[in-house]
Amino acid sequence: MSDKKEKIKYSGVGGEALIEGIMMKGPYGAAMACRLPDGTIDVTPKVFKSVTEKHKILRAPFIRGPINFVEQMIFGYKCMMESAEKTAFDDDASEEEMSKLDKWLSDHFGPKMMAVIGAVAMVLGFGLAFLIFFYLPTLATDLINKYLADGALVRTRPLIEGVMRMIIFVLYMFGVSQMKDIKRVFKYHGAEHKSIFCIEHGLDLTVENIRKQKRFHPRCGTSFIFITIILSIVVSSLVVVIAPQVREVRWLWIAVKILLLPIIMSIGYECIRIAGRYDNVFTRILSAPGLLMQRITTKEPEDDIIEVAIAAIKPVITPPAEQKTEEKLEEDNNDEAE
């Protein structure tokens, strides 16, 4: 293939794997599909209103990245919690099957308590992520440097920290991927990518067509994280070269890295968009680390999981008028069957 930039079909569709389901966003809105305990597929249209729709300036390159990331994270978390509620319990399950604590919480607080628990879990999750991916690499590098003569790591600290952060991330994801429930989620992740590839290649959304597609997609959030880590190494190194004294105070160095994060995320977001739109030597090199990581974060899905992906992606790529026509045809077919 020529090294010249070759534009490939961009679908504008993205998604997220859920608990026994998939959330998709596309040109015609958002939807989530879940495999319920009784084996049926529940499809729920979702309303997603981005602040970038109200203010044009927020859609500008290098501004939209952090905004889209935060919005997607919040929206995805809500969908994840909803999918857990839909699929965790069978509606016919008796109250005796609930633990005493679950029953007490349900009787006294109901959905409000679940919302509070979810919010607390999200805050704790952010705190843990900060501890593992920000503070721990910095602390470990300081400890290593403490035992080296004349602080030999002063100018290479950003590189060491970045490599350590990358290693921690890979080990963490590998460890999580060994959990039974997470393996299932990663299969839905693979089905999400395969279904997006299917429409980007102009094929009909069938189980057979989707099964043939790759499960590694350059616009994946995993690739975004890897690019962000690599960019953080480059940007942090430049900061140390320009102002080496900043690195000598641990809390100041962590604060600087947090302040730099929106800039790094902005660059990373634009890189992901380019990688998703073009196929050439540059974009393949750019995507390579994330695609390798997706060998851990995606798994080959079974046909029943692919069916959920089809149910999730169809509403977001089908104009509302066509959706109503399809629904009417389905109703007529059901009436004839009866």
mmCIF file of C-alpha atoms in Angstrom:
data_model
loop_
_atom_site.group_PDB
_atom_site.id
_atom_site.type_symbol
_atom_site.label_atom_id
_atom_site.label_comp_id
_atom_site.label_asym_id
_atom_site.label_seq_id
_atom_site.Cartn_x
_atom_site.Cartn_y
_atom_site.Cartn_z
ATOM 1 C CA MET A 1 0.000 0.000 0.000
ATOM 2 C CA SER A 2 1.224 3.477 -0.812
ATOM 3 C CA ASP A 3 2.526 5.708 1.980
ATOM 4 C CA LYS A 4 0.296 8.471 0.675
ATOM 5 C CA LYS A 5 -2.627 9.320 2.960
ATOM 6 C CA GLU A 6 -5.593 7.186 2.054
ATOM 7 C CA LYS A 7 -8.936 8.289 3.434
ATOM 8 C CA ILE A 8 -11.113 5.466 4.706
ATOM 9 C CA LYS A 9 -14.816 5.460 5.508
ATOM 10 C CA TYR A 10 -15.594 7.174 8.792
ATOM 11 C CA SER A 11 -18.860 6.052 10.342
ATOM 12 C CA GLY A 12 -19.093 8.483 13.234
ATOM 13 C CA VAL A 13 -20.193 5.557 15.402
ATOM 14 C CA GLY A 14 -18.625 4.774 18.760
ATOM 15 C CA GLY A 15 -19.620 2.646 21.678
ATOM 16 C CA GLU A 16 -18.844 0.987 24.957
ATOM 17 C CA ALA A 17 -19.149 -2.537 26.289
ATOM 18 C CA LEU A 18 -21.523 -2.893 29.225
ATOM 19 C CA ILE A 19 -22.597 -5.646 31.592
ATOM 20 C CA GLU A 20 -24.211 -8.133 29.191
ATOM 21 C CA GLY A 21 -24.697 -5.359 26.683
ATOM 22 C CA ILE A 22 -23.380 -2.587 24.455
ATOM 23 C CA MET A 23 -24.001 1.146 24.235
ATOM 24 C CA MET A 24 -23.672 2.819 20.834
ATOM 25 C CA LYS A 25 -23.653 6.465 19.741
ATOM 26 C CA GLY A 26 -24.031 7.481 16.119
ATOM 27 C CA PRO A 27 -25.497 9.979 13.649
ATOM 28 C CA TYR A 28 -29.053 9.289 14.848
ATOM 29 C CA GLY A 29 -28.607 9.337 18.605
ATOM 30 C CA ALA A 30 -27.613 6.748 21.164
ATOM 31 C CA ALA A 31 -28.950 3.378 22.278
ATOM 32 C CA MET A 32 -28.031 0.510 24.538
ATOM 33 C CA ALA A 33 -28.900 -3.148 24.091
ATOM 34 C CA CYS A 34 -28.705 -5.751 26.847
ATOM 35 C CA ARG A 35 -29.209 -9.504 26.955
ATOM 36 C CA LEU A 36 -31.725 -10.005 29.745
ATOM 37 C CA PRO A 37 -31.744 -13.046 32.058
ATOM 38 C CA ASP A 38 -34.662 -14.552 30.086
ATOM 39 C CA GLY A 39 -32.583 -14.518 26.895
ATOM 40 C CA THR A 40 -34.341 -11.620 25.160
ATOM 41 C CA ILE A 41 -32.582 -8.465 23.990
ATOM 42 C CA ASP A 42 -33.724 -5.188 25.524
ATOM 43 C CA VAL A 43 -33.032 -2.112 23.371
ATOM 44 C CA THR A 44 -33.279 1.265 25.103
ATOM 45 C CA PRO A 45 -32.955 4.572 23.194
ATOM 46 C CA LYS A 46 -30.763 7.006 25.129
ATOM 47 C CA VAL A 47 -30.732 10.795 25.106
ATOM 48 C CA PHE A 48 -27.235 12.237 24.851
ATOM 49 C CA LYS A 49 -26.918 16.006 24.657
ATOM 50 C CA SER A 50 -23.385 17.316 24.394
ATOM 51 C CA VAL A 51 -22.482 20.801 25.544
ATOM 52 C CA THR A 52 -20.581 21.137 22.255
ATOM 53 C CA GLU A 53 -23.933 21.266 20.427
ATOM 54 C CA LYS A 54 -24.788 24.536 22.178
ATOM 55 C CA HIS A 55 -21.429 26.269 21.795
ATOM 56 C CA LYS A 56 -19.655 25.945 18.442
ATOM 57 C CA ILE A 57 -16.288 26.985 19.879
ATOM 58 C CA LEU A 58 -16.242 23.835 22.015
ATOM 59 C CA ARG A 59 -16.196 21.708 18.832
ATOM 60 C CA ALA A 60 -12.898 23.234 17.738
ATOM 61 C CA PRO A 61 -9.831 20.947 17.489
ATOM 62 C CA PHE A 62 -7.773 20.720 20.696
ATOM 63 C CA ILE A 63 -10.744 22.005 22.703
ATOM 64 C CA ARG A 64 -13.274 19.227 22.036
ATOM 65 C CA GLY A 65 -11.031 16.405 23.267
ATOM 66 C CA PRO A 66 -11.247 16.777 27.078
ATOM 67 C CA ILE A 67 -14.926 17.780 26.872
ATOM 68 C CA ASN A 68 -15.879 14.733 24.813
ATOM 69 C CA PHE A 69 -13.822 12.483 27.088
ATOM 70 C CA VAL A 70 -15.517 13.688 30.284
ATOM 71 C CA GLU A 71 -19.000 13.569 28.740
ATOM 72 C CA GLN A 72 -18.420 10.083 27.373
ATOM 73 C CA MET A 73 -17.088 8.882 30.715
ATOM 74 C CA ILE A 74 -20.128 10.157 32.623
ATOM 75 C CA PHE A 75 -22.610 8.908 30.020
ATOM 76 C CA GLY A 76 -20.864 5.528 29.776
ATOM 77 C CA TYR A 77 -20.854 5.130 33.551
ATOM 78 C CA LYS A 78 -24.611 5.750 33.710
ATOM 79 C CA CYS A 79 -25.202 3.185 30.967
ATOM 80 C CA MET A 80 -22.962 0.699 32.767
ATOM 81 C CA MET A 81 -24.964 1.074 35.991
ATOM 82 C CA GLU A 82 -28.246 0.736 34.091
ATOM 83 C CA SER A 83 -27.042 -2.408 32.319
ATOM 84 C CA ALA A 84 -26.030 -3.902 35.671
ATOM 85 C CA GLU A 85 -29.520 -3.251 37.039
ATOM 86 C CA LYS A 86 -31.199 -4.731 33.967
ATOM 87 C CA THR A 87 -29.139 -7.915 33.816
ATOM 88 C CA ALA A 88 -28.049 -8.700 37.370
ATOM 89 C CA PHE A 89 -31.339 -9.959 38.718
ATOM 90 C CA ASP A 90 -34.146 -11.998 37.293
ATOM 91 C CA ASP A 91 -37.519 -10.289 37.696
ATOM 92 C CA ASP A 92 -38.976 -13.564 38.978
ATOM 93 C CA ALA A 93 -36.357 -13.957 41.682
ATOM 94 C CA SER A 94 -37.896 -14.228 45.131
ATOM 95 C CA GLU A 95 -37.100 -11.888 47.983
ATOM 96 C CA GLU A 96 -35.579 -14.802 49.897
ATOM 97 C CA GLU A 97 -32.717 -14.861 47.373
ATOM 98 C CA MET A 98 -31.705 -11.333 48.369
ATOM 99 C CA SER A 99 -29.206 -10.922 51.162
ATOM 100 C CA LYS A 100 -30.438 -9.348 54.391
ATOM 101 C CA LEU A 101 -28.382 -6.230 53.673
ATOM 102 C CA ASP A 102 -29.743 -5.923 50.128
ATOM 103 C CA LYS A 103 -33.301 -6.314 51.362
ATOM 104 C CA TRP A 104 -32.815 -3.784 54.161
ATOM 105 C CA LEU A 105 -31.317 -1.211 51.759
ATOM 106 C CA SER A 106 -34.075 -1.824 49.241
ATOM 107 C CA ASP A 107 -36.861 -1.481 51.824
ATOM 108 C CA HIS A 108 -35.480 1.632 53.520
ATOM 109 C CA PHE A 109 -33.815 3.571 50.719
ATOM 110 C CA GLY A 110 -34.744 2.042 47.364
ATOM 111 C CA PRO A 111 -33.261 3.522 44.141
ATOM 112 C CA LYS A 112 -31.909 6.613 45.956
ATOM 113 C CA MET A 113 -29.472 4.525 47.953
ATOM 114 C CA MET A 114 -28.312 2.714 44.820
ATOM 115 C CA ALA A 115 -27.624 6.097 43.207
ATOM 116 C CA VAL A 116 -25.611 7.194 46.251
ATOM 117 C CA ILE A 117 -23.660 3.923 46.281
ATOM 118 C CA GLY A 118 -22.947 4.344 42.570
ATOM 119 C CA ALA A 119 -21.693 7.911 43.089
ATOM 120 C CA VAL A 120 -19.455 6.837 45.978
ATOM 121 C CA ALA A 121 -18.088 3.960 43.886
ATOM 122 C CA MET A 122 -17.272 6.381 41.052
ATOM 123 C CA VAL A 123 -15.412 8.745 43.396
ATOM 124 C CA LEU A 124 -13.476 5.856 44.921
ATOM 125 C CA GLY A 125 -12.672 4.610 41.427
ATOM 126 C CA PHE A 126 -11.223 8.002 40.464
ATOM 127 C CA GLY A 127 -9.220 8.069 43.676
ATOM 128 C CA LEU A 128 -7.817 4.605 43.039
ATOM 129 C CA ALA A 129 -6.945 5.486 39.443
ATOM 130 C CA PHE A 130 -5.124 8.622 40.622
ATOM 131 C CA LEU A 131 -3.220 6.628 43.245
ATOM 132 C CA ILE A 132 -2.184 3.875 40.828
ATOM 133 C CA PHE A 133 -1.458 5.828 37.653
ATOM 134 C CA PHE A 134 -0.290 9.213 38.969
ATOM 135 C CA TYR A 135 1.076 8.966 42.476
ATOM 136 C CA LEU A 136 2.546 5.442 42.478
ATOM 137 C CA PRO A 137 4.870 5.909 39.448
ATOM 138 C CA THR A 138 6.086 9.249 40.865
ATOM 139 C CA LEU A 139 6.709 7.756 44.305
ATOM 140 C CA ALA A 140 8.501 4.709 42.892
ATOM 141 C CA THR A 141 10.748 6.882 40.695
ATOM 142 C CA ASP A 142 11.640 9.068 43.689
ATOM 143 C CA LEU A 143 12.551 5.983 45.720
ATOM 144 C CA ILE A 144 14.763 4.665 42.918
ATOM 145 C CA ASN A 145 16.455 8.036 42.467
ATOM 146 C CA LYS A 146 17.093 8.274 46.220
ATOM 147 C CA TYR A 147 19.545 5.382 46.047
ATOM 148 C CA LEU A 148 21.386 6.584 42.935
ATOM 149 C CA ALA A 149 24.446 8.780 43.130
ATOM 150 C CA ASP A 150 23.846 12.492 42.479
ATOM 151 C CA GLY A 151 20.230 11.919 41.456
ATOM 152 C CA ALA A 152 21.087 10.290 38.136
ATOM 153 C CA LEU A 153 17.404 10.124 37.093
ATOM 154 C CA VAL A 154 16.697 13.857 37.292
ATOM 155 C CA ARG A 155 16.370 14.379 33.532
ATOM 156 C CA THR A 156 15.075 10.899 32.724
ATOM 157 C CA ARG A 157 12.372 10.853 35.404
ATOM 158 C CA PRO A 158 9.486 11.576 32.990
ATOM 159 C CA LEU A 159 10.586 8.669 30.802
ATOM 160 C CA ILE A 160 10.932 6.307 33.765
ATOM 161 C CA GLU A 161 7.581 7.396 35.191
ATOM 162 C CA GLY A 162 5.866 7.002 31.834
ATOM 163 C CA VAL A 163 7.279 3.528 31.268
ATOM 164 C CA MET A 164 6.286 2.495 34.790
ATOM 165 C CA ARG A 165 2.781 3.894 34.262
ATOM 166 C CA MET A 166 2.504 1.915 31.028
ATOM 167 C CA ILE A 167 3.687 -1.291 32.713
ATOM 168 C CA ILE A 168 1.247 -0.796 35.597
ATOM 169 C CA PHE A 169 -1.602 -0.200 33.142
ATOM 170 C CA VAL A 170 -0.824 -3.333 31.121
ATOM 171 C CA LEU A 171 -0.461 -5.510 34.233
ATOM 172 C CA TYR A 172 -3.659 -4.081 35.707
ATOM 173 C CA MET A 173 -5.673 -4.748 32.537
ATOM 174 C CA PHE A 174 -4.195 -8.229 32.190
ATOM 175 C CA GLY A 175 -5.095 -9.059 35.784
ATOM 176 C CA VAL A 176 -8.634 -7.729 35.366
ATOM 177 C CA SER A 177 -9.058 -9.662 32.105
ATOM 178 C CA GLN A 178 -8.663 -12.944 33.997
ATOM 179 C CA MET A 179 -11.906 -12.345 35.899
ATOM 180 C CA LYS A 180 -14.827 -14.352 34.524
ATOM 181 C CA ASP A 181 -17.306 -11.465 34.384
ATOM 182 C CA ILE A 182 -14.770 -9.110 32.784
ATOM 183 C CA LYS A 183 -13.945 -11.679 30.100
ATOM 184 C CA ARG A 184 -17.613 -11.526 29.162
ATOM 185 C CA VAL A 185 -17.493 -7.717 28.998
ATOM 186 C CA PHE A 186 -14.400 -7.909 26.782
ATOM 187 C CA LYS A 187 -16.316 -10.167 24.387
ATOM 188 C CA TYR A 188 -18.957 -7.468 24.091
ATOM 189 C CA HIS A 189 -16.103 -5.019 23.513
ATOM 190 C CA GLY A 190 -14.915 -7.169 20.616
ATOM 191 C CA ALA A 191 -18.446 -7.351 19.189
ATOM 192 C CA GLU A 192 -18.737 -3.563 19.391
ATOM 193 C CA HIS A 193 -15.589 -3.097 17.303
ATOM 194 C CA LYS A 194 -16.556 -5.780 14.802
ATOM 195 C CA SER A 195 -20.000 -4.282 14.198
ATOM 196 C CA ILE A 196 -18.519 -0.800 13.650
ATOM 197 C CA PHE A 197 -16.008 -2.235 11.173
ATOM 198 C CA CYS A 198 -18.891 -3.960 9.394
ATOM 199 C CA ILE A 199 -20.717 -0.720 8.619
ATOM 200 C CA GLU A 200 -17.445 1.060 7.799
ATOM 201 C CA HIS A 201 -16.833 -1.590 5.150
ATOM 202 C CA GLY A 202 -20.335 -1.060 3.742
ATOM 203 C CA LEU A 203 -21.605 -4.523 4.643
ATOM 204 C CA ASP A 204 -25.028 -5.574 5.887
ATOM 205 C CA LEU A 205 -25.320 -5.998 9.640
ATOM 206 C CA THR A 206 -25.532 -9.756 9.845
ATOM 207 C CA VAL A 207 -23.935 -12.132 12.317
ATOM 208 C CA GLU A 208 -21.926 -13.746 9.522
ATOM 209 C CA ASN A 209 -20.561 -10.424 8.187
ATOM 210 C CA ILE A 210 -19.687 -9.117 11.646
ATOM 211 C CA ARG A 211 -17.990 -12.362 12.664
ATOM 212 C CA LYS A 212 -15.455 -11.900 9.824
ATOM 213 C CA GLN A 213 -14.335 -8.433 10.965
ATOM 214 C CA LYS A 214 -11.307 -7.560 13.091
ATOM 215 C CA ARG A 215 -11.861 -6.856 16.762
ATOM 216 C CA PHE A 216 -9.030 -4.279 16.961
ATOM 217 C CA HIS A 217 -10.194 -0.741 16.132
ATOM 218 C CA PRO A 218 -7.924 2.353 16.040
ATOM 219 C CA ARG A 219 -10.599 4.634 17.564
ATOM 220 C CA CYS A 220 -10.900 2.535 20.712
ATOM 221 C CA GLY A 221 -10.575 4.106 24.157
ATOM 222 C CA THR A 222 -7.719 1.696 24.861
ATOM 223 C CA SER A 223 -5.716 3.275 22.043
ATOM 224 C CA PHE A 224 -6.573 6.714 23.405
ATOM 225 C CA ILE A 225 -5.182 5.796 26.840
ATOM 226 C CA PHE A 226 -1.953 4.469 25.346
ATOM 227 C CA ILE A 227 -1.439 7.535 23.175
ATOM 228 C CA THR A 228 -2.120 9.724 26.223
ATOM 229 C CA ILE A 229 0.556 7.901 28.226
ATOM 230 C CA ILE A 230 3.099 8.259 25.415
ATOM 231 C CA LEU A 231 2.291 11.959 24.967
ATOM 232 C CA SER A 232 2.595 12.502 28.720
ATOM 233 C CA ILE A 233 6.169 11.190 28.544
ATOM 234 C CA VAL A 234 7.031 13.637 25.740
ATOM 235 C CA VAL A 235 5.333 16.671 27.318
ATOM 236 C CA SER A 236 6.674 15.943 30.821
ATOM 237 C CA SER A 237 10.195 15.580 29.431
ATOM 238 C CA LEU A 238 9.919 18.990 27.769
ATOM 239 C CA VAL A 239 8.757 20.531 31.051
ATOM 240 C CA VAL A 240 11.732 19.041 32.917
ATOM 241 C CA VAL A 241 14.146 20.367 30.291
ATOM 242 C CA ILE A 242 12.616 23.868 30.481
ATOM 243 C CA ALA A 243 12.083 24.001 34.260
ATOM 244 C CA PRO A 244 13.962 21.140 35.998
ATOM 245 C CA GLN A 245 13.347 22.614 39.457
ATOM 246 C CA VAL A 246 9.619 21.797 39.162
ATOM 247 C CA ARG A 247 10.398 18.105 39.367
ATOM 248 C CA GLU A 248 12.199 18.454 42.698
ATOM 249 C CA VAL A 249 8.973 19.023 44.658
ATOM 250 C CA ARG A 250 6.738 15.953 44.453
ATOM 251 C CA TRP A 251 3.379 17.648 45.095
ATOM 252 C CA LEU A 252 4.211 20.428 42.626
ATOM 253 C CA TRP A 253 5.237 17.906 39.981
ATOM 254 C CA ILE A 254 1.970 15.968 40.411
ATOM 255 C CA ALA A 255 -0.001 19.248 40.227
ATOM 256 C CA VAL A 256 1.805 20.230 37.010
ATOM 257 C CA LYS A 257 1.047 16.843 35.446
ATOM 258 C CA ILE A 258 -2.637 17.177 36.335
ATOM 259 C CA LEU A 259 -2.755 20.678 34.834
ATOM 260 C CA LEU A 260 -1.064 19.367 31.676
ATOM 261 C CA LEU A 261 -3.540 16.510 31.344
ATOM 262 C CA PRO A 262 -6.206 18.468 29.376
ATOM 263 C CA ILE A 263 -3.545 19.519 26.851
ATOM 264 C CA ILE A 264 -2.255 15.957 26.511
ATOM 265 C CA MET A 265 -5.799 14.605 26.168
ATOM 266 C CA SER A 266 -6.565 17.204 23.490
ATOM 267 C CA ILE A 267 -3.592 16.104 21.398
ATOM 268 C CA GLY A 268 -4.384 12.434 21.996
ATOM 269 C CA TYR A 269 -8.010 12.882 20.947
ATOM 270 C CA GLU A 270 -7.000 14.487 17.647
ATOM 271 C CA CYS A 271 -4.498 11.673 17.047
ATOM 272 C CA ILE A 272 -7.260 9.098 17.556
ATOM 273 C CA ARG A 273 -9.540 10.906 15.098
ATOM 274 C CA ILE A 274 -6.775 10.932 12.487
ATOM 275 C CA ALA A 275 -6.048 7.238 13.085
ATOM 276 C CA GLY A 276 -9.749 6.455 12.641
ATOM 277 C CA ARG A 277 -10.041 8.363 9.367
ATOM 278 C CA TYR A 278 -6.815 7.448 7.563
ATOM 279 C CA ASP A 279 -4.804 4.330 6.868
ATOM 280 C CA ASN A 280 -1.126 4.980 6.189
ATOM 281 C CA VAL A 281 2.294 4.360 7.733
ATOM 282 C CA PHE A 282 1.970 7.220 10.226
ATOM 283 C CA THR A 283 -1.475 6.215 11.509
ATOM 284 C CA ARG A 284 -0.488 2.543 11.702
ATOM 285 C CA ILE A 285 2.512 3.436 13.879
ATOM 286 C CA LEU A 286 0.289 5.743 15.933
ATOM 287 C CA SER A 287 -2.309 3.010 16.458
ATOM 288 C CA ALA A 288 0.074 0.086 17.003
ATOM 289 C CA PRO A 289 0.448 0.262 20.835
ATOM 290 C CA GLY A 290 -3.299 0.562 21.400
ATOM 291 C CA LEU A 291 -4.108 -2.203 18.918
ATOM 292 C CA LEU A 292 -1.675 -4.497 20.716
ATOM 293 C CA MET A 293 -3.334 -3.635 24.028
ATOM 294 C CA GLN A 294 -6.711 -4.546 22.556
ATOM 295 C CA ARG A 295 -5.537 -8.139 22.426
ATOM 296 C CA ILE A 296 -6.153 -8.008 26.178
ATOM 297 C CA THR A 297 -9.224 -5.739 26.318
ATOM 298 C CA THR A 298 -11.207 -7.440 23.533
ATOM 299 C CA LYS A 299 -12.147 -11.079 23.037
ATOM 300 C CA GLU A 300 -13.786 -12.945 20.161
ATOM 301 C CA PRO A 301 -17.558 -12.833 20.725
ATOM 302 C CA GLU A 302 -20.060 -15.650 20.283
ATOM 303 C CA ASP A 303 -23.019 -15.206 17.943
ATOM 304 C CA ASP A 304 -25.442 -14.331 20.755
ATOM 305 C CA ILE A 305 -23.177 -11.426 21.752
ATOM 306 C CA ILE A 306 -22.939 -10.264 18.125
ATOM 307 C CA GLU A 307 -26.746 -10.204 18.028
ATOM 308 C CA VAL A 308 -26.706 -7.713 20.912
ATOM 309 C CA ALA A 309 -24.198 -5.548 19.005
ATOM 310 C CA ILE A 310 -26.513 -5.512 15.976
ATOM 311 C CA ALA A 311 -29.457 -4.511 18.159
ATOM 312 C CA ALA A 312 -27.422 -1.656 19.685
ATOM 313 C CA ILE A 313 -25.962 -0.241 16.480
ATOM 314 C CA LYS A 314 -29.008 -0.340 14.209
ATOM 315 C CA PRO A 315 -30.947 2.487 15.919
ATOM 316 C CA VAL A 316 -27.998 4.896 15.814
ATOM 317 C CA ILE A 317 -27.345 4.503 12.073
ATOM 318 C CA THR A 318 -30.967 4.325 10.898
ATOM 319 C CA PRO A 319 -32.950 7.517 10.208
ATOM 320 C CA PRO A 320 -36.042 7.814 12.450
ATOM 321 C CA ALA A 321 -38.423 7.527 9.469
ATOM 322 C CA GLU A 322 -36.864 4.236 8.403
ATOM 323 C CA GLN A 323 -36.961 2.976 11.989
ATOM 324 C CA LYS A 324 -40.725 3.586 12.119
ATOM 325 C CA THR A 325 -41.154 1.743 8.817
ATOM 326 C CA GLU A 326 -39.171 -1.237 10.137
ATOM 327 C CA GLU A 327 -41.199 -1.254 13.359
ATOM 328 C CA LYS A 328 -44.478 -1.189 11.366
ATOM 329 C CA LEU A 329 -43.324 -4.087 9.194
ATOM 330 C CA GLU A 330 -42.345 -6.054 12.268
ATOM 331 C CA GLU A 331 -45.756 -5.425 13.857
ATOM 332 C CA ASP A 332 -47.522 -6.557 10.651
ATOM 333 C CA ASN A 333 -45.420 -9.731 10.555
ATOM 334 C CA ASN A 334 -46.293 -10.455 14.171
ATOM 335 C CA ASP A 335 -49.997 -9.917 13.480
ATOM 336 C CA GLU A 336 -49.833 -12.337 10.547
ATOM 337 C CA ALA A 337 -48.042 -14.918 12.677
ATOM 338 C CA GLU A 338 -50.812 -14.706 15.269
#
